[in-house]
Coordinates of C-alpha atoms in Angstrom, one line a residue:
M224 CA -3.9 -8.4 -63.6
S225 CA -4.0 -11.9 -62.0
D226 CA -7.1 -14.0 -61.5
G227 CA -7.2 -13.2 -57.8
S228 CA -7.3 -9.4 -58.4
V229 CA -10.3 -7.2 -57.9
Q230 CA -13.0 -7.9 -60.4
P231 CA -14.7 -5.1 -62.4
Y232 CA -17.8 -3.5 -61.1
Q233 CA -20.0 -4.9 -63.9
Q234 CA -18.8 -8.5 -63.2
R235 CA -19.5 -8.2 -59.5
Q236 CA -22.9 -6.9 -60.2
S237 CA -23.8 -9.9 -62.4
Q238 CA -23.0 -12.4 -59.7
P239 CA -26.0 -13.7 -57.7
A240 CA -26.4 -11.8 -54.4
V241 CA -26.0 -13.6 -51.1
P242 CA -29.2 -13.4 -49.2
V243 CA -29.2 -11.5 -45.9
L244 CA -31.5 -12.5 -43.1
E245 CA -34.0 -9.9 -42.3
E246 CA -34.4 -8.4 -38.8
Q247 CA -38.1 -9.1 -38.9
R248 CA -37.4 -12.8 -38.7
V249 CA -35.2 -12.6 -35.6
G250 CA -37.6 -14.7 -33.6
E251 CA -37.7 -17.5 -36.1
I252 CA -33.9 -17.4 -36.6
L253 CA -33.1 -17.6 -32.8
A254 CA -35.6 -20.4 -32.4
A255 CA -33.7 -22.4 -34.9
V256 CA -30.3 -22.0 -33.2
P257 CA -28.9 -25.4 -32.0
E258 CA -28.2 -26.1 -28.4
R259 CA -24.9 -24.8 -26.9
G260 CA -23.4 -28.3 -26.9
Q261 CA -23.9 -28.6 -30.7
W262 CA -22.4 -25.2 -31.6
R263 CA -19.8 -25.3 -34.3
Y264 CA -18.6 -21.7 -33.7
R265 CA -17.9 -20.8 -30.1
P266 CA -17.0 -17.4 -28.6
R267 CA -13.3 -16.8 -28.5
R268 CA -12.0 -15.5 -25.1
V269 CA -9.2 -13.5 -26.6
G270 CA -6.9 -12.3 -23.8
M271 CA -9.4 -13.1 -21.1
L272 CA -7.1 -15.6 -19.4
W273 CA -4.4 -13.0 -18.7
R274 CA -6.9 -10.4 -17.7
S275 CA -7.8 -12.5 -14.7
R276 CA -6.5 -10.9 -11.6
T277 CA -6.4 -14.2 -9.7
L278 CA -4.3 -15.8 -12.5
R279 CA -1.8 -12.9 -12.4
V280 CA -1.4 -13.1 -8.7
V281 CA -1.0 -16.9 -8.7
A282 CA 1.5 -16.7 -11.6
V283 CA 3.6 -14.0 -9.9
F284 CA 3.8 -15.8 -6.6
T285 CA 4.4 -19.1 -8.3
V286 CA 7.4 -17.7 -10.0
L287 CA 8.6 -16.2 -6.7
A288 CA 8.1 -19.6 -4.9
L289 CA 10.1 -21.4 -7.6
C290 CA 12.9 -18.8 -7.2
G291 CA 12.7 -19.4 -3.4
L292 CA 13.0 -23.1 -3.8
V293 CA 16.0 -22.7 -6.1
I294 CA 17.7 -20.2 -3.8
L295 CA 17.1 -22.4 -0.7
A296 CA 18.7 -25.3 -2.6
L297 CA 21.7 -23.3 -3.5
V298 CA 22.2 -22.0 0.0
R299 CA 21.8 -25.4 1.5
D300 CA 24.3 -26.8 -1.0
Q301 CA 26.9 -24.2 0.2
T302 CA 26.2 -24.4 3.9
G303 CA 25.0 -28.0 4.4
T304 CA 21.8 -29.0 6.1
Q305 CA 22.9 -28.2 9.7
G306 CA 24.4 -24.9 8.7
F307 CA 21.3 -24.0 6.7
L308 CA 19.0 -24.6 9.7
V309 CA 21.3 -22.6 12.1
G310 CA 21.5 -19.8 9.6
L311 CA 17.8 -19.8 9.0
G312 CA 17.0 -19.7 12.7
L313 CA 19.4 -16.8 13.4
A314 CA 18.6 -14.8 10.2
V315 CA 14.9 -14.6 11.0
L316 CA 15.4 -12.8 14.3
P317 CA 15.9 -9.2 13.0
V318 CA 13.2 -9.5 10.3
P319 CA 10.1 -8.8 12.5
L320 CA 11.8 -5.8 14.0
L321 CA 12.6 -4.3 10.6
L322 CA 9.2 -5.1 9.1
T323 CA 7.4 -3.6 12.2
A324 CA 9.5 -0.4 11.9
F325 CA 8.6 0.1 8.2
R326 CA 4.9 -0.8 8.8
W327 CA 4.8 1.8 11.7
L328 CA 6.2 4.4 9.3
D329 CA 3.3 3.6 6.9
R330 CA 0.5 4.1 9.4
V331 CA -0.9 7.3 7.9
E332 CA -2.0 5.6 4.7
P333 CA -1.0 1.9 5.0
G334 CA -0.2 0.2 1.7
P335 CA -1.9 -3.1 0.9
W336 CA -0.3 -6.1 2.5
R337 CA -0.1 -7.8 -0.9
N338 CA 2.3 -5.1 -2.1
M339 CA 4.4 -5.6 1.0
L340 CA 4.5 -9.3 0.7
F341 CA 5.4 -9.1 -3.0
A342 CA 8.3 -6.7 -2.2
F343 CA 9.6 -9.0 0.6
A344 CA 9.2 -12.1 -1.5
W345 CA 11.0 -10.5 -4.4
G346 CA 13.9 -9.5 -2.3
A347 CA 14.2 -12.8 -0.5
C348 CA 13.7 -15.0 -3.6
A349 CA 14.1 -13.3 -7.0
A350 CA 16.7 -10.7 -6.1
A351 CA 18.7 -13.1 -4.0
L352 CA 18.8 -15.7 -6.8
V353 CA 19.8 -13.1 -9.4
A354 CA 22.6 -11.8 -7.1
I355 CA 24.0 -15.2 -6.3
I356 CA 24.1 -16.3 -9.9
A357 CA 25.4 -13.0 -11.3
N358 CA 28.0 -12.5 -8.6
S359 CA 29.4 -16.0 -8.8
F360 CA 29.6 -15.8 -12.6
A361 CA 31.2 -12.4 -12.6
T362 CA 33.8 -13.3 -9.9
R363 CA 34.8 -16.5 -11.8
W364 CA 35.1 -14.6 -15.0
I365 CA 37.3 -12.0 -13.4
A366 CA 39.4 -14.6 -11.7
T367 CA 39.9 -16.5 -15.0
A368 CA 40.7 -13.3 -16.9
T369 CA 43.2 -11.8 -14.4
A370 CA 44.5 -15.1 -12.8
D371 CA 44.1 -13.4 -9.5
P372 CA 41.4 -15.0 -7.3
G373 CA 42.0 -12.7 -4.4
G374 CA 41.7 -9.6 -6.5
A375 CA 38.6 -11.0 -8.2
D376 CA 36.9 -11.5 -4.8
T377 CA 37.7 -8.0 -3.8
L378 CA 36.5 -6.5 -7.1
G379 CA 33.4 -8.6 -7.0
A380 CA 32.5 -7.5 -3.5
T381 CA 33.1 -3.8 -4.0
V382 CA 32.0 -3.3 -7.6
I383 CA 30.0 -6.2 -9.0
A384 CA 27.9 -7.0 -6.0
P385 CA 26.6 -3.5 -5.3
V386 CA 25.6 -3.0 -8.9
V387 CA 23.9 -6.4 -9.2
E388 CA 22.2 -6.5 -5.8
E389 CA 20.9 -2.9 -5.8
S390 CA 19.5 -3.3 -9.3
A391 CA 17.8 -6.5 -8.4
K392 CA 16.2 -5.0 -5.3
A393 CA 15.2 -1.8 -7.1
A394 CA 13.2 -4.0 -9.6
A395 CA 10.6 -4.6 -6.9
V396 CA 10.2 -0.8 -6.3
L397 CA 10.0 -0.3 -10.1
L398 CA 7.3 -3.0 -10.6
L399 CA 5.1 -1.7 -7.8
F400 CA 5.6 1.9 -9.0
L401 CA 4.4 0.9 -12.5
F402 CA 1.7 -1.6 -11.8
R403 CA 0.4 -0.4 -8.4
R404 CA 0.7 3.3 -9.1
R405 CA -2.4 4.2 -7.1
D406 CA -0.8 2.8 -3.9
F407 CA 2.5 4.7 -4.5
N408 CA 1.9 8.3 -3.3
G409 CA 5.2 9.7 -2.0
I410 CA 8.4 9.3 -0.2
V411 CA 7.0 7.2 2.6
D412 CA 5.6 4.6 0.2
G413 CA 9.0 4.4 -1.6
V414 CA 10.8 4.0 1.7
V415 CA 8.5 1.3 2.9
V416 CA 8.5 -0.7 -0.3
A417 CA 12.3 -0.5 -0.6
G418 CA 12.7 -1.4 3.0
F419 CA 10.5 -4.6 2.7
A420 CA 12.4 -5.7 -0.5
A421 CA 15.8 -5.1 1.1
T422 CA 14.8 -6.8 4.4
G423 CA 13.8 -9.9 2.4
F424 CA 17.2 -9.8 0.5
A425 CA 19.1 -9.4 3.8
F426 CA 17.2 -12.3 5.3
T427 CA 18.3 -14.7 2.5
E428 CA 21.9 -13.3 2.5
N429 CA 22.1 -13.7 6.3
I430 CA 21.2 -17.4 6.0
L431 CA 24.1 -17.9 3.7
Y432 CA 26.7 -16.0 5.8
L433 CA 25.6 -17.4 9.1
G434 CA 25.4 -20.9 7.7
N435 CA 29.0 -20.6 6.3
A436 CA 30.2 -19.2 9.6
F437 CA 28.7 -22.2 11.4
G438 CA 30.4 -24.5 9.0
E439 CA 33.7 -22.9 9.7
D440 CA 33.2 -23.4 13.4
Q441 CA 32.3 -27.0 12.8
Q442 CA 35.5 -27.5 10.8
M443 CA 37.6 -26.2 13.7
G444 CA 36.1 -28.9 15.9
S445 CA 36.5 -26.9 19.1
G446 CA 32.8 -26.7 19.7
F447 CA 33.1 -22.9 20.2
V448 CA 30.9 -20.9 17.8
A449 CA 33.1 -17.8 17.7
V450 CA 32.7 -17.1 14.0
T451 CA 29.0 -17.6 14.1
V452 CA 28.6 -15.3 17.1
A453 CA 30.8 -12.6 15.5
T454 CA 28.9 -12.8 12.2
F455 CA 25.6 -12.6 13.9
F456 CA 26.7 -9.6 16.0
V457 CA 27.9 -7.7 12.9
R458 CA 25.1 -8.5 10.6
A459 CA 22.0 -8.8 12.8
V460 CA 22.9 -6.5 15.8
M461 CA 25.2 -3.8 14.5
S462 CA 24.0 -3.4 11.0
P463 CA 20.6 -5.0 10.4
F464 CA 19.6 -1.7 8.6
A465 CA 22.5 -1.9 6.1
H466 CA 20.6 -3.3 3.1
P467 CA 17.4 -1.4 3.8
L468 CA 19.4 1.8 4.1
F469 CA 21.0 1.3 0.6
T470 CA 17.8 0.4 -1.1
V471 CA 15.8 3.2 0.6
M472 CA 17.8 5.6 -1.5
T473 CA 16.2 4.2 -4.6
G474 CA 12.8 4.2 -2.9
I475 CA 13.2 7.9 -2.1
G476 CA 13.9 8.6 -5.7
F477 CA 10.7 6.8 -6.8
G478 CA 8.7 8.5 -4.0
M479 CA 9.8 12.0 -5.2
V480 CA 8.8 11.0 -8.7
A481 CA 5.3 9.9 -7.5
S482 CA 4.7 13.4 -6.1
S483 CA 6.1 15.3 -9.1
A484 CA 4.1 16.6 -12.1
R485 CA 3.8 14.5 -15.3
H486 CA 5.4 17.2 -17.5
Q487 CA 8.7 17.1 -15.5
R488 CA 10.1 14.3 -17.6
F489 CA 13.8 14.9 -16.8
R490 CA 13.1 14.8 -13.0
R491 CA 11.0 11.7 -13.3
I492 CA 13.8 9.9 -15.0
A493 CA 16.8 11.4 -13.2
L494 CA 15.6 11.0 -9.6
P495 CA 15.2 7.1 -9.6
L496 CA 18.6 6.8 -11.4
L497 CA 20.2 9.1 -8.9
G498 CA 18.8 7.2 -6.0
L499 CA 20.0 3.9 -7.5
V500 CA 23.5 5.3 -8.0
L501 CA 23.6 6.5 -4.4
A502 CA 22.5 3.1 -3.2
M503 CA 25.2 1.4 -5.3
G504 CA 27.8 3.9 -4.0
M505 CA 26.9 3.4 -0.3
H506 CA 26.8 -0.4 -0.8
A507 CA 30.3 -0.3 -2.4
L508 CA 31.7 1.8 0.4
W509 CA 30.2 -0.6 3.0
N510 CA 31.6 -3.7 1.3
G511 CA 35.0 -2.2 0.7
S512 CA 35.4 -0.9 4.2
S513 CA 37.5 -4.0 5.1
T514 CA 40.2 -3.0 2.5
F515 CA 40.8 0.4 4.2
G516 CA 42.9 -1.1 6.9
P517 CA 42.3 -2.9 10.3
Y518 CA 40.0 -0.1 11.5
G519 CA 38.4 0.7 8.1
F520 CA 35.1 -1.1 9.0
Y521 CA 34.7 0.9 12.3
V522 CA 35.5 4.2 10.6
V523 CA 33.0 3.7 7.9
Y524 CA 30.4 2.4 10.4
G525 CA 30.8 5.3 12.8
A526 CA 31.6 8.2 10.4
F527 CA 29.3 7.3 7.5
M528 CA 26.7 4.5 8.2
M529 CA 25.3 5.8 11.4
P530 CA 25.0 9.5 10.3
A531 CA 23.4 8.3 7.0
F532 CA 21.0 6.1 9.0
G533 CA 20.0 9.0 11.2
L534 CA 19.5 11.3 8.2
V535 CA 17.3 8.8 6.4
T536 CA 15.3 8.1 9.5
W537 CA 14.7 11.8 10.0
L538 CA 13.7 12.2 6.4
A539 CA 11.2 9.3 6.6
I540 CA 9.6 10.7 9.8
W541 CA 9.5 14.2 8.3
A542 CA 7.7 12.8 5.2
R543 CA 5.2 11.1 7.5
R544 CA 4.5 14.3 9.4
R545 CA 4.1 16.0 6.0
E546 CA 1.4 13.5 5.1
L547 CA -0.5 14.4 8.3
R548 CA -0.1 18.1 7.5
T549 CA -1.6 17.3 4.1
L550 CA -4.8 16.1 5.8
A551 CA -5.0 19.3 7.9
V552 CA -4.6 21.4 4.8
E553 CA -6.8 19.6 2.2
L554 CA -9.7 18.3 4.3
P555 CA -11.1 21.6 5.6
A556 CA -12.4 22.3 2.0
Y557 CA -14.7 19.3 2.3
A558 CA -15.7 20.3 5.8
A559 CA -16.7 23.7 4.5
A560 CA -18.8 22.0 1.8
G561 CA -20.6 19.9 4.4
W562 CA -19.1 16.5 3.7
L563 CA -17.0 16.5 6.9
T564 CA -17.6 18.1 10.3
P565 CA -15.2 20.9 11.4
A566 CA -13.5 18.7 14.0
E567 CA -12.7 15.8 11.7
P568 CA -9.7 17.3 9.8
L569 CA -8.1 18.1 13.1
A570 CA -8.6 14.6 14.4
L571 CA -7.6 12.9 11.1
S572 CA -4.3 14.8 11.1
S573 CA -3.2 13.3 14.4
M574 CA -2.2 9.6 14.8
R575 CA -3.1 9.8 18.5
A576 CA -6.6 11.2 17.8
R577 CA -7.2 8.6 15.1
G578 CA -6.3 5.7 17.5
L579 CA -8.5 7.3 20.2
A580 CA -11.4 7.6 17.8
R581 CA -11.2 3.8 17.0
D582 CA -11.1 2.9 20.7
T583 CA -13.9 5.3 21.5
A584 CA -16.2 3.8 18.8
R585 CA -15.4 0.3 20.0
R586 CA -16.4 1.2 23.6
W587 CA -19.5 3.2 22.7
H588 CA -21.0 0.6 20.4
A589 CA -20.1 -2.3 22.7
A590 CA -21.7 -0.4 25.6
A591 CA -24.8 0.4 23.5
A592 CA -25.2 -3.3 22.7
R593 CA -24.8 -4.3 26.4
G594 CA -27.2 -1.6 27.6
G595 CA -30.0 -2.5 25.3
P596 CA -31.7 -0.7 22.4
Y597 CA -33.1 2.2 24.6
G598 CA -30.0 3.1 26.5
R599 CA -29.7 1.3 29.8
P600 CA -26.6 2.8 31.5
A601 CA -23.4 0.9 30.6
Y602 CA -22.1 1.1 34.2
A603 CA -25.0 -1.0 35.5
P604 CA -25.4 -3.7 32.8
A605 CA -28.0 -6.4 33.1
P606 CA -26.8 -10.0 33.2
M607 CA -25.9 -11.1 29.7
S608 CA -25.6 -14.4 28.1
P609 CA -22.3 -15.4 26.3
Q610 CA -24.1 -14.9 23.0
A611 CA -25.0 -11.4 24.0
K612 CA -21.5 -10.6 25.1
A613 CA -20.1 -12.0 21.9
L614 CA -22.6 -9.8 19.9
A615 CA -21.6 -6.7 21.9
K616 CA -17.9 -7.4 21.3
A617 CA -18.6 -7.9 17.6
R618 CA -20.5 -4.7 17.3
G619 CA -17.6 -2.8 19.0
K620 CA -15.1 -4.3 16.6
A621 CA -17.3 -3.5 13.6
A622 CA -17.6 0.1 14.8
A623 CA -13.8 0.4 15.2
R624 CA -13.3 -1.1 11.8
T625 CA -15.7 1.4 10.3
V626 CA -13.8 4.3 11.9
A627 CA -10.5 2.8 10.5
E628 CA -12.0 2.6 7.1
Y629 CA -13.3 6.2 7.4
E630 CA -9.8 7.4 8.3
S631 CA -8.3 5.5 5.4
F632 CA -10.8 6.9 2.8
A633 CA -10.4 10.4 4.2
T634 CA -6.6 10.1 3.9
S635 CA -6.9 8.9 0.3
L636 CA -9.2 11.8 -0.4
A637 CA -6.7 14.4 0.9
F638 CA -3.9 12.9 -1.1
L639 CA -6.1 12.8 -4.2
R640 CA -6.8 16.5 -3.8
R641 CA -3.1 17.2 -3.3
R642 CA -2.3 15.3 -6.5
A643 CA -5.0 17.3 -8.3
R644 CA -3.4 20.5 -7.3
R645 CA -0.1 19.2 -8.7
G646 CA -1.6 17.9 -11.9
T647 CA -0.7 14.2 -11.2
A648 CA -4.2 12.8 -10.3
G649 CA -5.0 11.2 -13.7
P650 CA -8.0 11.4 -15.9
D651 CA -10.3 9.5 -13.5
L652 CA -10.0 12.2 -10.9
V653 CA -13.7 13.0 -10.5
E654 CA -14.8 9.3 -10.4
R655 CA -12.3 8.5 -7.7
E656 CA -13.3 11.6 -5.6
L657 CA -16.9 10.8 -5.8
E658 CA -16.3 7.2 -4.9
L659 CA -14.3 8.3 -1.8
L660 CA -17.0 10.7 -0.8
H661 CA -19.6 8.0 -1.1
H662 CA -17.6 5.7 1.2
L663 CA -17.2 8.5 3.7
W664 CA -20.9 9.3 3.7
Q665 CA -21.8 5.7 4.4
R666 CA -19.6 5.7 7.5
R667 CA -19.9 9.2 8.9
E668 CA -22.6 8.4 11.5
V669 CA -20.2 6.0 13.2
A670 CA -17.0 7.8 12.6
G671 CA -18.0 11.4 13.0
P672 CA -18.9 11.5 16.7
A673 CA -15.9 9.4 17.6
L674 CA -13.5 11.7 15.7
A675 CA -15.1 14.8 17.2
Y676 CA -14.6 13.3 20.7
A677 CA -11.0 12.4 19.9
A678 CA -10.3 15.9 18.6
Q679 CA -11.6 17.3 21.8
A680 CA -10.0 14.8 24.1
T681 CA -6.5 15.2 22.6
G682 CA -6.7 19.0 22.9
R683 CA -6.8 19.7 19.1
L684 CA -10.3 21.3 19.4
R685 CA -11.6 23.2 22.4
P686 CA -14.9 22.0 23.8
R687 CA -16.8 25.3 22.9
F688 CA -16.1 24.8 19.2
I689 CA -18.1 21.6 18.8
R690 CA -21.5 20.5 19.9
P691 CA -21.7 17.9 22.7
V692 CA -22.2 14.4 21.3
P693 CA -24.3 12.1 23.4
P694 CA -23.1 8.5 23.8
P695 CA -25.1 5.9 21.9
Y696 CA -26.7 4.6 25.1
Q697 CA -28.2 8.1 25.8
R698 CA -30.0 8.4 22.5
H699 CA -33.4 10.0 22.2
E700 CA -35.8 10.5 19.3
A701 CA -33.8 13.2 17.7
Y702 CA -30.8 10.9 17.4
R703 CA -32.6 7.7 16.3
G704 CA -30.3 5.7 14.2
Y705 CA -27.3 7.7 15.4
G706 CA -24.3 5.5 16.3
T707 CA -25.7 2.4 14.7
Y708 CA -23.5 0.4 12.3
Q709 CA -24.9 0.7 8.8
P710 CA -23.6 -1.7 6.2
Y711 CA -22.5 -0.5 2.8
G712 CA -25.6 0.5 0.8
S713 CA -26.9 3.2 -1.5
H714 CA -25.7 6.8 -1.8
A715 CA -28.6 8.0 0.3
P716 CA -28.0 8.5 4.1
H717 CA -29.6 6.3 6.8
P718 CA -33.4 6.8 6.5
H719 CA -33.9 7.2 10.2
S720 CA -30.8 9.2 11.1
T721 CA -30.6 12.9 12.0
Y722 CA -27.0 13.9 11.9
P723 CA -26.3 16.5 14.6
Y724 CA -23.9 18.6 12.4
G725 CA -26.4 19.7 9.8
Q726 CA -28.3 18.3 6.8
P727 CA -26.5 16.1 4.4
P728 CA -25.0 17.9 1.4
Y729 CA -27.0 15.8 -1.1
G730 CA -28.7 18.2 -3.4
Q731 CA -26.1 20.9 -2.9
L732 CA -23.3 18.7 -4.2
P733 CA -24.9 15.9 -6.2
Y734 CA -22.8 13.2 -7.7
G735 CA -23.5 14.6 -11.2
Q736 CA -21.7 17.8 -10.3
P737 CA -18.2 17.1 -9.3
P738 CA -16.8 19.5 -6.7
Y739 CA -13.6 20.0 -8.7
G740 CA -13.6 23.3 -10.5
Q741 CA -15.2 24.9 -7.4
F742 CA -12.2 24.7 -5.1
P743 CA -11.5 26.3 -2.8
Y744 CA -14.9 26.3 -1.1
D745 CA -15.4 29.8 0.0
R746 CA -18.7 29.2 1.7
P747 CA -20.8 26.1 2.7
P748 CA -23.9 25.3 0.8
S749 CA -27.0 27.3 1.6
G750 CA -28.7 26.0 4.7
Q751 CA -25.6 24.3 6.1
Q752 CA -24.2 25.1 9.5
P753 CA -20.9 23.1 9.7

C-alpha cells in the first residue's frame, strides 16, 4: 500500500485532534470576523449568472440582432443599396395584416408579446440566415457535382429549400414549446407562433426577391418596373399567406401534442414530425409549380393552395371556438363552488360579451369618478377641472384593465382544469389553481357586475336569472366599496365590500384545502346562494 493510502485506525487515533469551535462561542466568533472587504473566502455564485432571466433575454435577442445584421448585409450585397431600400419598403406592407390576423385569432387567451416577438425575430433573422447559407452551399455543391447549374437550381428550390427553410422556422415553435410550455396550450397557440415565425421569414425573403426584381428593372434601363410590380403582386398580394400556411402545419402538430396526455409518447413524437413533413411537402409543391408547365403555377394556386388555406383557416377558427366552449364547460364548477357568479361563465365564453364587459366597466367607473363619491347622476355632471377629468379617465381605464385581467385569469383557470382532466397539468396543479383563484377574487368586485351586465345585454342570460346590479353612482350603504378599484393585496376580500351574489367562499374552500379531488362540485358550500 502506498504512502497516500488510508492509514490504520490506531494511527489515525494517535494523531492530535483538530479543535472544533463550540456553538456556545458563536457570539465571540462572529464578532471576530473581518470586514467584507478583507474576506479571503468569498461566496461563489455558481450558476447564478445564467439563472438571471434578464441575462437570458438579453443574450437571446443579442444573438437574433447579430443574425439580423448579418442577413441584412447579405441581402444588401445581393440587391444593392437602392434595391434593398425598395425591397424593404415593399416587403413590410403585408406584415401588419398578417400579424393582426394571427393576433386576432389568439384573442381568447393571448400569448405574451415576448413570445410573439421572439418567433417573428427568429423567422426574420435566424431562420432566414440559416436558409440563405444552407441553400447557397447546397446549390453550389449540387452544381459542382452534376455540372448542371440549371438542374441544381431546380433541385435546390424544390428539395433543398423546403427542407432547410421549414426546419429553420420550426425551430422557433420547438423552442417556445420546450421553454414556454405554460403559454402553449393547444392548436391555436401553435398556429399563432408558427404564423409569426413564418411571417418574419417571408418578410426577409421578400426583401431579397423584390430587391433583385428592382435590380433587373434597373438593368433594363427602361424605367418601367414591370418585374418589381409582378413580383410584388405574386408574393405580397396573391400569396402573402404561403409561408405561414406551410409552417402552420408544424404548429398544428405541436398544438395537438400540447393537448395530449403525457403517456402518449408515440403521438407526442409523431404529430410534430408529421406536421413538419406536410409543411415540407406543401412548400416543395409550391416551389416546383413552375416546372409543371406554363400554367402549373395557376393550377397549384387554385386547386391546392386556396383550398388548403381555407381548410387551415376553418381549423383555426374551429379551435378558437373550442377554446370558448371550454370556458363554458369548465367554469360552472367554480360558479357552483361560489368563486364565480352564475352569469360569468356565460359572459366569459363569448368574445362579444367580454369586450362589452370591459367597455361597461370603463364607463361605470369613469361616471362614478365624475359624479362624486356619493353618486351624483352621471348625466348631469358638475363642472370638472382637467385634473378631475384625467382622474376619471384613469379610473375608467384601470377598471377596464381589471376586467381584462379577470378574463385572462378565468381563461387560464378553465384551461388548467381541462389539462387536469387530461392528466397534462403537471405537478404544480394545485398551486397554480390557487394562485388563479386568488387573482380572480381580488378583481371580482370590479369584473363581476360588468360581466353579469354583459351576459344579460348580449342575450346569453335572461334578466330574471340574475339580480339587478346598480351602477356605481347609485351605491348605498349595502354596496359600500362595490365597484371601487382595489389594488392587489391580501387573500382577504375588501373589508368594506358586500358582494351582492353571496358571502365569499373563504372558510368553505380555504387555500389549505385544494378544490381538486372534489370535482365536480355537486352543490355549493353551505350558506351559499349562487
